[in-house]
């Protein structure tokens, strides 16, 4: 049975953490892409809060990419109330194996110059795996945030990353019971597994009342609950243009005149624009800043996406969501939440969009431990476990 962390978490939400006199615990948090910053922002804040109450803990925020990464909009860190990374490693390669090697080399140099007690990595990128390997080679403690997620498709590079990272980690911070079950089935020691909850909800709850109407709201003539949102990021899905054409046609036909707003990045935007049929309700717009996109999805009638993060946020908001994939790493978005999986099947998509546009959707709720306290739990675990000096 995975340990119940309730007993050591009783002070969370009060003014003080339980602290031990262990000196300064130095935590290195690694982000490999824009979505990682959205998940680590509450963790950085929680560490800063603990430090302000007298706990001996500090953090270094490392970005494996470059400071001018085009996917990081200028407002991102202000929107998240997150400081800029303390260091950008500058790794930038299309080839995943080259990227892995580059991150490993640069992160090793960084750690040698900046001693830390524990490295926390998030999600399942090649850069995440690279940082995890280096941390263990340096003899450091390793924690994996959003551990235990699986597609069960070993042909996916991210699945290999997940297996490697979880196998190396000393702390497996999971989002839900399904992730716990996966970790235990694969032989992880029970003492390593902590169900801290979905940290993405920490960010969503923290910013919920800070969301702002998109700059193009009035220009697009949008009204709450009277439009759909369409997002597209997966390279494989974008590359299969014939199937994508069929799916876009399905959205166009079944949206029944409901506007479909599609904030897309360059490659996806260009591809979708080329495939739009005449009189399509799909309006391709530039990517939105975090606070604007949060407002757009929160107030939508429904969402069509290939993003797990967007599906999780839709579940919290109670907004009907269609995911263009045959699996999800967070099955609770389907079993409890508002999410429905249609794979890359245009016919299934057509049926789901018709239900969404007509307002006929399943009842849904919010999964367990989506309470916005995941980051606090993580910090309390580290403090209570006295991780300093254990590496």
CSV table of C-alpha atoms in Angstrom, one decimal:
chain,number,residue,atom,x,y,z
A,1,UNK,CA,0.0,0.0,0.0
A,2,UNK,CA,1.3,3.4,-0.9
A,3,UNK,CA,2.1,5.4,2.3
A,4,UNK,CA,-0.6,7.8,3.5
A,5,UNK,CA,1.0,11.2,3.7
A,6,UNK,CA,-1.8,12.8,5.6
A,7,UNK,CA,-0.1,12.6,9.0
A,8,UNK,CA,3.0,14.6,7.9
A,9,UNK,CA,0.8,17.1,6.0
A,10,UNK,CA,-1.3,18.4,8.9
A,11,UNK,CA,0.4,21.8,8.9
A,12,UNK,CA,-0.1,22.5,5.2
A,13,UNK,CA,-2.3,25.4,4.6
A,14,UNK,CA,-1.4,27.0,7.9
A,15,UNK,CA,1.3,29.7,8.4
A,16,UNK,CA,4.2,27.3,9.0
A,17,UNK,CA,5.8,24.2,7.7
A,18,UNK,CA,7.3,21.6,10.0
A,19,UNK,CA,11.0,22.2,9.7
A,20,UNK,CA,14.1,20.4,10.9
A,21,UNK,CA,17.4,22.0,11.6
A,22,UNK,CA,19.2,20.4,8.7
A,23,UNK,CA,20.9,23.5,7.2
A,24,UNK,CA,19.9,24.7,3.7
A,25,UNK,CA,18.4,22.0,1.5
A,26,UNK,CA,19.2,22.9,-2.0
A,27,UNK,CA,16.6,21.8,-4.6
A,28,UNK,CA,17.3,21.9,-8.3
A,29,UNK,CA,14.1,22.1,-10.4
A,30,UNK,CA,14.5,21.3,-14.1
A,31,UNK,CA,12.1,22.4,-16.8
A,32,UNK,CA,12.5,21.2,-20.4
A,33,UNK,CA,9.6,23.0,-22.2
A,34,UNK,CA,6.8,25.6,-21.7
A,35,UNK,CA,4.3,23.2,-20.1
A,36,UNK,CA,6.9,22.2,-17.5
A,37,UNK,CA,7.0,25.8,-16.2
A,38,UNK,CA,3.3,25.8,-15.7
A,39,UNK,CA,3.7,22.7,-13.5
A,40,UNK,CA,6.8,23.8,-11.5
A,41,UNK,CA,5.6,27.4,-10.8
A,42,UNK,CA,3.6,26.4,-7.7
A,43,UNK,CA,6.5,24.3,-6.5
A,44,UNK,CA,8.9,27.2,-6.7
A,45,UNK,CA,6.4,29.4,-4.8
A,46,UNK,CA,5.9,26.7,-2.1
A,47,UNK,CA,9.7,26.5,-1.6
A,48,UNK,CA,9.9,30.2,-1.3
A,49,UNK,CA,7.1,30.2,1.2
A,50,UNK,CA,8.7,27.6,3.3
A,51,UNK,CA,12.0,29.5,3.2
A,52,UNK,CA,10.2,32.6,4.4
A,53,UNK,CA,8.9,30.8,7.5
A,54,UNK,CA,12.4,29.8,8.5
A,55,UNK,CA,12.8,26.5,6.9
A,56,UNK,CA,16.2,25.8,5.5
A,57,UNK,CA,15.3,25.2,1.8
A,58,UNK,CA,16.2,27.0,-1.4
A,59,UNK,CA,15.7,26.3,-5.1
A,60,UNK,CA,17.5,26.7,-8.4
A,61,UNK,CA,15.3,26.8,-11.5
A,62,UNK,CA,17.0,25.3,-14.6
A,63,UNK,CA,15.7,25.5,-18.2
A,64,UNK,CA,17.3,23.1,-20.6
A,65,UNK,CA,16.5,25.3,-23.6
A,66,UNK,CA,17.6,28.8,-24.5
A,67,UNK,CA,16.4,32.1,-23.1
A,68,UNK,CA,15.1,33.1,-26.5
A,69,UNK,CA,13.0,29.9,-27.1
A,70,UNK,CA,10.1,31.1,-29.3
A,71,UNK,CA,7.6,28.9,-27.5
A,72,UNK,CA,8.1,30.9,-24.3
A,73,UNK,CA,6.0,34.0,-24.8
A,74,UNK,CA,7.4,37.2,-23.2
A,75,UNK,CA,4.6,37.3,-20.7
A,76,UNK,CA,4.8,33.7,-19.5
A,77,UNK,CA,6.8,34.2,-16.3
A,78,UNK,CA,4.8,37.3,-15.3
A,79,UNK,CA,1.6,35.5,-16.0
A,80,UNK,CA,2.7,32.6,-13.8
A,81,UNK,CA,4.2,34.9,-11.1
A,82,UNK,CA,7.3,32.8,-11.6
A,83,UNK,CA,10.9,34.1,-11.6
A,84,UNK,CA,12.9,33.6,-14.8
A,85,UNK,CA,15.2,30.5,-14.8
A,86,UNK,CA,18.4,30.9,-12.9
A,87,UNK,CA,20.2,29.3,-15.8
A,88,UNK,CA,19.3,28.3,-19.4
A,89,UNK,CA,21.4,25.4,-20.6
A,90,UNK,CA,20.8,26.4,-24.2
A,91,UNK,CA,20.3,22.9,-25.6
A,92,UNK,CA,18.4,23.1,-28.9
A,93,UNK,CA,18.3,20.1,-31.2
A,94,UNK,CA,15.6,18.5,-33.3
A,95,UNK,CA,17.1,15.0,-33.0
A,96,UNK,CA,16.1,13.6,-29.6
A,97,UNK,CA,19.3,11.6,-29.2
A,98,UNK,CA,21.4,14.7,-29.9
A,99,UNK,CA,19.3,16.7,-27.5
A,100,UNK,CA,19.7,14.1,-24.8
A,101,UNK,CA,23.5,14.1,-25.1
A,102,UNK,CA,23.6,17.9,-25.2
A,103,UNK,CA,21.5,18.3,-22.0
A,104,UNK,CA,23.5,15.7,-20.2
A,105,UNK,CA,26.8,17.4,-21.0
A,106,UNK,CA,25.6,20.9,-20.0
A,107,UNK,CA,23.7,19.8,-17.0
A,108,UNK,CA,26.7,17.9,-15.6
A,109,UNK,CA,28.8,21.0,-15.9
A,110,UNK,CA,26.1,23.0,-14.2
A,111,UNK,CA,25.8,20.6,-11.2
A,112,UNK,CA,29.5,20.5,-10.7
A,113,UNK,CA,29.6,24.3,-10.3
A,114,UNK,CA,26.3,24.4,-8.3
A,115,UNK,CA,26.1,21.6,-5.7
A,116,UNK,CA,22.5,20.7,-4.8
A,117,UNK,CA,20.9,18.0,-2.6
A,118,UNK,CA,18.1,16.9,-4.8
A,119,UNK,CA,17.0,17.3,-8.5
A,120,UNK,CA,13.3,17.4,-9.3
A,121,UNK,CA,12.4,16.7,-12.9
A,122,UNK,CA,8.9,16.9,-14.4
A,123,UNK,CA,7.0,14.9,-17.1
A,124,UNK,CA,8.5,12.8,-19.8
A,125,UNK,CA,10.7,14.8,-22.3
A,126,UNK,CA,14.0,13.7,-23.6
A,127,UNK,CA,15.6,16.6,-21.7
A,128,UNK,CA,13.8,15.4,-18.6
A,129,UNK,CA,15.3,11.9,-18.9
A,130,UNK,CA,18.8,13.4,-19.6
A,131,UNK,CA,18.7,15.5,-16.5
A,132,UNK,CA,17.5,12.5,-14.4
A,133,UNK,CA,20.4,10.4,-15.7
A,134,UNK,CA,23.0,13.1,-14.9
A,135,UNK,CA,21.5,13.6,-11.4
A,136,UNK,CA,22.0,9.9,-10.5
A,137,UNK,CA,25.4,9.7,-12.1
A,138,UNK,CA,26.3,12.6,-9.8
A,139,UNK,CA,25.1,10.7,-6.8
A,140,UNK,CA,22.2,13.0,-6.1
A,141,UNK,CA,18.7,12.3,-5.0
A,142,UNK,CA,16.1,12.4,-7.8
A,143,UNK,CA,12.4,13.2,-7.6
A,144,UNK,CA,10.0,12.7,-10.6
A,145,UNK,CA,7.0,15.1,-10.6
A,146,UNK,CA,4.0,13.5,-12.4
A,147,UNK,CA,5.4,10.0,-12.0
A,148,UNK,CA,3.7,6.7,-13.0
A,149,UNK,CA,2.0,7.9,-16.1
A,150,UNK,CA,2.0,5.4,-19.0
A,151,UNK,CA,0.7,5.0,-22.5
A,152,UNK,CA,1.7,1.4,-22.5
A,153,UNK,CA,3.1,1.9,-26.0
A,154,UNK,CA,6.8,1.2,-25.9
A,155,UNK,CA,7.2,2.5,-29.5
A,156,UNK,CA,6.7,6.0,-28.1
A,157,UNK,CA,9.9,7.8,-27.2
A,158,UNK,CA,8.1,9.4,-24.2
A,159,UNK,CA,7.2,6.1,-22.9
A,160,UNK,CA,10.8,5.0,-22.7
A,161,UNK,CA,11.6,8.3,-21.0
A,162,UNK,CA,8.9,7.7,-18.4
A,163,UNK,CA,10.2,4.2,-17.6
A,164,UNK,CA,13.8,5.4,-17.3
A,165,UNK,CA,13.0,8.4,-15.1
A,166,UNK,CA,10.7,6.4,-12.8
A,167,UNK,CA,13.3,3.6,-12.5
A,168,UNK,CA,16.0,6.0,-11.4
A,169,UNK,CA,13.9,8.2,-9.1
A,170,UNK,CA,14.1,8.2,-5.3
A,171,UNK,CA,10.8,10.0,-5.0
A,172,UNK,CA,7.8,9.3,-7.2
A,173,UNK,CA,5.3,12.1,-6.9
A,174,UNK,CA,2.1,10.8,-8.5
A,175,UNK,CA,-1.1,12.6,-9.4
A,176,UNK,CA,-3.6,9.9,-8.7
A,177,UNK,CA,-4.3,6.3,-7.8
A,178,UNK,CA,-3.8,4.9,-11.4
A,179,UNK,CA,-0.3,6.3,-11.4
A,180,UNK,CA,0.4,4.7,-8.0
A,181,UNK,CA,-0.8,1.3,-9.4
A,182,UNK,CA,1.5,1.6,-12.4
A,183,UNK,CA,4.5,2.3,-10.2
A,184,UNK,CA,3.8,-0.5,-7.8
A,185,UNK,CA,3.2,-3.0,-10.7
A,186,UNK,CA,6.5,-2.1,-12.1
A,187,UNK,CA,8.3,-2.9,-8.8
A,188,UNK,CA,8.9,0.6,-7.4
A,189,UNK,CA,9.5,0.5,-3.6
A,190,UNK,CA,6.4,1.6,-1.8
A,191,UNK,CA,8.5,4.0,0.3
A,192,UNK,CA,9.3,6.0,-2.8
A,193,UNK,CA,5.7,6.6,-3.9
A,194,UNK,CA,3.7,9.6,-2.8
A,195,UNK,CA,0.3,10.5,-4.2
A,196,UNK,CA,0.6,14.3,-3.9
A,197,UNK,CA,-2.1,15.1,-6.4
A,198,UNK,CA,-2.2,16.9,-9.7
A,199,UNK,CA,0.1,19.9,-9.5
A,200,UNK,CA,-1.3,21.4,-12.7
A,201,UNK,CA,-4.4,22.1,-10.6
A,202,UNK,CA,-2.2,24.2,-8.2
A,203,UNK,CA,-1.5,26.5,-11.1
A,204,UNK,CA,-5.0,26.6,-12.4
A,205,UNK,CA,-6.5,27.3,-9.0
A,206,UNK,CA,-3.9,29.9,-8.2
A,207,UNK,CA,-4.6,31.8,-11.5
A,208,UNK,CA,-8.3,31.1,-11.8
A,209,UNK,CA,-9.4,34.6,-10.9
A,210,UNK,CA,-6.5,36.2,-12.7
A,211,UNK,CA,-7.5,35.0,-16.2
A,212,UNK,CA,-8.2,37.8,-18.6
A,213,UNK,CA,-10.3,38.0,-21.8
A,214,UNK,CA,-8.2,37.4,-24.9
A,215,UNK,CA,-7.2,40.5,-26.8
A,216,UNK,CA,-9.2,39.2,-29.8
A,217,UNK,CA,-12.3,38.4,-27.9
A,218,UNK,CA,-14.4,41.2,-29.2
A,219,UNK,CA,-12.9,41.0,-32.7
A,220,UNK,CA,-14.0,37.4,-32.8
A,221,UNK,CA,-17.4,38.2,-31.4
A,222,UNK,CA,-17.2,35.6,-28.7
A,223,UNK,CA,-19.7,35.0,-25.9
A,224,UNK,CA,-19.3,32.7,-23.0
A,225,UNK,CA,-20.4,29.1,-23.7
A,226,UNK,CA,-21.1,29.8,-27.3
A,227,UNK,CA,-17.9,28.7,-29.0
A,228,UNK,CA,-15.6,25.7,-29.2
A,229,UNK,CA,-11.8,25.7,-28.8
A,230,UNK,CA,-9.5,23.5,-31.0
A,231,UNK,CA,-5.8,23.0,-30.2
A,232,UNK,CA,-3.3,20.8,-32.0
A,233,UNK,CA,0.3,20.1,-31.1
A,234,UNK,CA,1.3,16.5,-31.8
A,235,UNK,CA,3.7,16.2,-34.7
A,236,UNK,CA,2.4,12.8,-35.9
A,237,UNK,CA,-1.2,14.1,-36.0
A,238,UNK,CA,-0.2,17.2,-37.9
A,239,UNK,CA,2.0,15.2,-40.4
A,240,UNK,CA,-0.9,12.9,-41.4
A,241,UNK,CA,-2.6,15.6,-43.5
A,242,UNK,CA,-5.2,13.3,-45.2
A,243,UNK,CA,-6.5,12.1,-41.9
A,244,UNK,CA,-6.3,15.5,-40.4
A,245,UNK,CA,-8.3,16.8,-43.3
A,246,UNK,CA,-11.1,14.3,-42.5
A,247,UNK,CA,-11.1,15.4,-38.8
A,248,UNK,CA,-11.2,19.0,-39.7
A,249,UNK,CA,-14.1,18.3,-42.1
A,250,UNK,CA,-15.9,16.4,-39.2
A,251,UNK,CA,-15.5,19.4,-36.9
A,252,UNK,CA,-16.7,21.8,-39.6
A,253,UNK,CA,-19.8,19.8,-40.4
A,254,UNK,CA,-20.8,18.9,-36.8
A,255,UNK,CA,-20.1,22.2,-35.1
A,256,UNK,CA,-23.4,23.3,-36.6
A,257,UNK,CA,-22.4,26.9,-37.0
A,258,UNK,CA,-20.8,27.2,-33.5
A,259,UNK,CA,-17.5,29.2,-33.9
A,260,UNK,CA,-14.4,27.1,-33.3
A,261,UNK,CA,-11.4,29.1,-32.1
A,262,UNK,CA,-8.0,27.5,-32.8
A,263,UNK,CA,-5.0,29.2,-31.2
A,264,UNK,CA,-2.2,27.3,-33.1
A,265,UNK,CA,1.5,27.6,-33.4
A,266,UNK,CA,3.2,28.1,-36.8
A,267,UNK,CA,3.4,24.5,-38.2
A,268,UNK,CA,0.0,23.5,-37.0
A,269,UNK,CA,-1.6,26.8,-38.0
A,270,UNK,CA,-0.2,26.6,-41.6
A,271,UNK,CA,-1.3,23.0,-42.0
A,272,UNK,CA,-4.9,23.6,-40.7
A,273,UNK,CA,-5.4,26.7,-42.8
A,274,UNK,CA,-4.5,24.7,-45.9
A,275,UNK,CA,-7.0,22.0,-45.0
A,276,UNK,CA,-10.0,24.2,-44.1
A,277,UNK,CA,-13.0,23.5,-46.2
A,278,UNK,CA,-15.1,26.4,-47.5
A,279,UNK,CA,-17.3,28.2,-44.9
A,280,UNK,CA,-15.6,26.4,-42.0
A,281,UNK,CA,-16.4,27.8,-38.6
A,282,UNK,CA,-12.8,27.2,-37.6
A,283,UNK,CA,-10.9,30.5,-37.0
A,284,UNK,CA,-7.1,30.0,-36.7
A,285,UNK,CA,-5.6,32.6,-34.4
A,286,UNK,CA,-2.1,33.1,-32.9
A,287,UNK,CA,-1.1,31.3,-29.7
A,288,UNK,CA,-2.4,33.1,-26.6
A,289,UNK,CA,-0.6,34.1,-23.4
A,290,UNK,CA,-1.3,31.8,-20.5
A,291,UNK,CA,-3.8,34.0,-18.7
A,292,UNK,CA,-5.7,34.6,-22.0
A,293,UNK,CA,-5.8,31.0,-23.0
A,294,UNK,CA,-7.0,30.0,-19.5
A,295,UNK,CA,-9.9,32.4,-19.9
A,296,UNK,CA,-10.7,31.1,-23.4
A,297,UNK,CA,-10.9,27.5,-22.4
A,298,UNK,CA,-12.6,28.1,-19.1
A,299,UNK,CA,-15.5,29.9,-20.8
A,300,UNK,CA,-15.8,27.6,-23.8
A,301,UNK,CA,-18.8,25.4,-24.7
A,302,UNK,CA,-16.4,22.6,-25.5
A,303,UNK,CA,-12.8,21.8,-26.3
A,304,UNK,CA,-11.2,19.6,-29.0
A,305,UNK,CA,-7.5,18.9,-28.3
A,306,UNK,CA,-4.6,16.6,-28.5
A,307,UNK,CA,-3.1,18.0,-25.2
A,308,UNK,CA,-3.4,16.1,-22.0
A,309,UNK,CA,-2.8,19.3,-20.0
A,310,UNK,CA,-5.7,21.0,-21.8
A,311,UNK,CA,-8.0,18.0,-21.1
A,312,UNK,CA,-7.1,18.1,-17.4
A,313,UNK,CA,-7.9,21.8,-17.2
A,314,UNK,CA,-11.2,21.1,-19.0
A,315,UNK,CA,-12.1,18.5,-16.4
A,316,UNK,CA,-11.5,21.0,-13.6
A,317,UNK,CA,-13.6,23.6,-15.4
A,318,UNK,CA,-16.3,21.2,-16.1
A,319,UNK,CA,-16.0,21.9,-19.8
A,320,UNK,CA,-16.8,19.1,-22.3
A,321,UNK,CA,-13.5,17.9,-23.9
A,322,UNK,CA,-12.7,15.6,-26.8
A,323,UNK,CA,-9.1,14.3,-26.9
A,324,UNK,CA,-7.7,13.3,-30.3
A,325,UNK,CA,-5.8,10.3,-28.9
A,326,UNK,CA,-6.5,6.7,-28.0
A,327,UNK,CA,-5.1,7.0,-24.5
A,328,UNK,CA,-4.5,9.5,-21.7
A,329,UNK,CA,-1.9,9.5,-19.0
A,330,UNK,CA,-4.5,10.7,-16.6
A,331,UNK,CA,-7.4,8.3,-17.0
A,332,UNK,CA,-9.4,10.1,-14.3
A,333,UNK,CA,-10.1,12.8,-16.8
A,334,UNK,CA,-12.2,10.2,-18.6
A,335,UNK,CA,-13.6,8.1,-15.7
A,336,UNK,CA,-14.4,11.0,-13.5
A,337,UNK,CA,-14.0,14.1,-15.6
A,338,UNK,CA,-15.4,15.7,-18.8
A,339,UNK,CA,-12.9,14.1,-21.2
A,340,UNK,CA,-13.7,11.6,-24.1
A,341,UNK,CA,-11.1,9.8,-26.2
A,342,UNK,CA,-11.8,9.5,-29.9
A,343,UNK,CA,-8.3,8.5,-31.1
A,344,UNK,CA,-7.6,9.8,-34.6
A,345,UNK,CA,-10.9,8.5,-35.9
A,346,UNK,CA,-12.8,11.1,-37.9
A,347,UNK,CA,-16.1,9.2,-37.5
A,348,UNK,CA,-15.8,9.0,-33.7
A,349,UNK,CA,-14.8,12.7,-33.7
A,350,UNK,CA,-17.9,13.6,-35.7
A,351,UNK,CA,-20.2,11.9,-33.3
A,352,UNK,CA,-18.6,13.5,-30.3
A,353,UNK,CA,-18.6,17.0,-31.8
A,354,UNK,CA,-22.3,16.6,-32.6
A,355,UNK,CA,-23.0,15.8,-28.9
A,356,UNK,CA,-20.8,18.6,-27.8
A,357,UNK,CA,-22.4,21.2,-30.1
A,358,UNK,CA,-25.9,20.2,-29.1
A,359,UNK,CA,-25.1,20.4,-25.4
A,360,UNK,CA,-25.5,16.7,-24.7
A,361,UNK,CA,-22.5,15.6,-22.6
A,362,UNK,CA,-21.9,13.2,-19.8
A,363,UNK,CA,-22.0,14.2,-16.1
A,364,UNK,CA,-18.5,14.8,-14.7
A,365,UNK,CA,-16.7,15.7,-11.5
A,366,UNK,CA,-13.3,16.7,-10.1
A,367,UNK,CA,-10.9,13.8,-9.3
A,368,UNK,CA,-9.3,13.2,-5.9
A,369,UNK,CA,-6.5,15.5,-4.8
A,370,UNK,CA,-7.0,18.1,-7.4
A,371,UNK,CA,-7.2,20.6,-4.6
A,372,UNK,CA,-4.3,22.9,-5.4
A,373,UNK,CA,-2.1,21.7,-2.5
A,374,UNK,CA,0.3,19.3,-4.4
A,375,UNK,CA,3.3,21.6,-4.2
A,376,UNK,CA,2.8,22.1,-0.5
A,377,UNK,CA,2.7,18.4,0.0
A,378,UNK,CA,5.9,17.9,-2.0
A,379,UNK,CA,7.8,20.5,0.1
A,380,UNK,CA,6.5,19.1,3.3
A,381,UNK,CA,7.6,15.6,2.2
A,382,UNK,CA,11.1,16.8,1.5
A,383,UNK,CA,11.4,18.7,4.8
A,384,UNK,CA,10.0,15.8,6.8
A,385,UNK,CA,12.2,13.2,5.1
A,386,UNK,CA,15.4,15.3,5.8
A,387,UNK,CA,16.7,14.8,2.3
A,388,UNK,CA,19.8,16.9,2.9
A,389,UNK,CA,22.9,14.9,3.0
A,390,UNK,CA,21.3,11.6,2.0
A,391,UNK,CA,22.7,11.6,-1.5
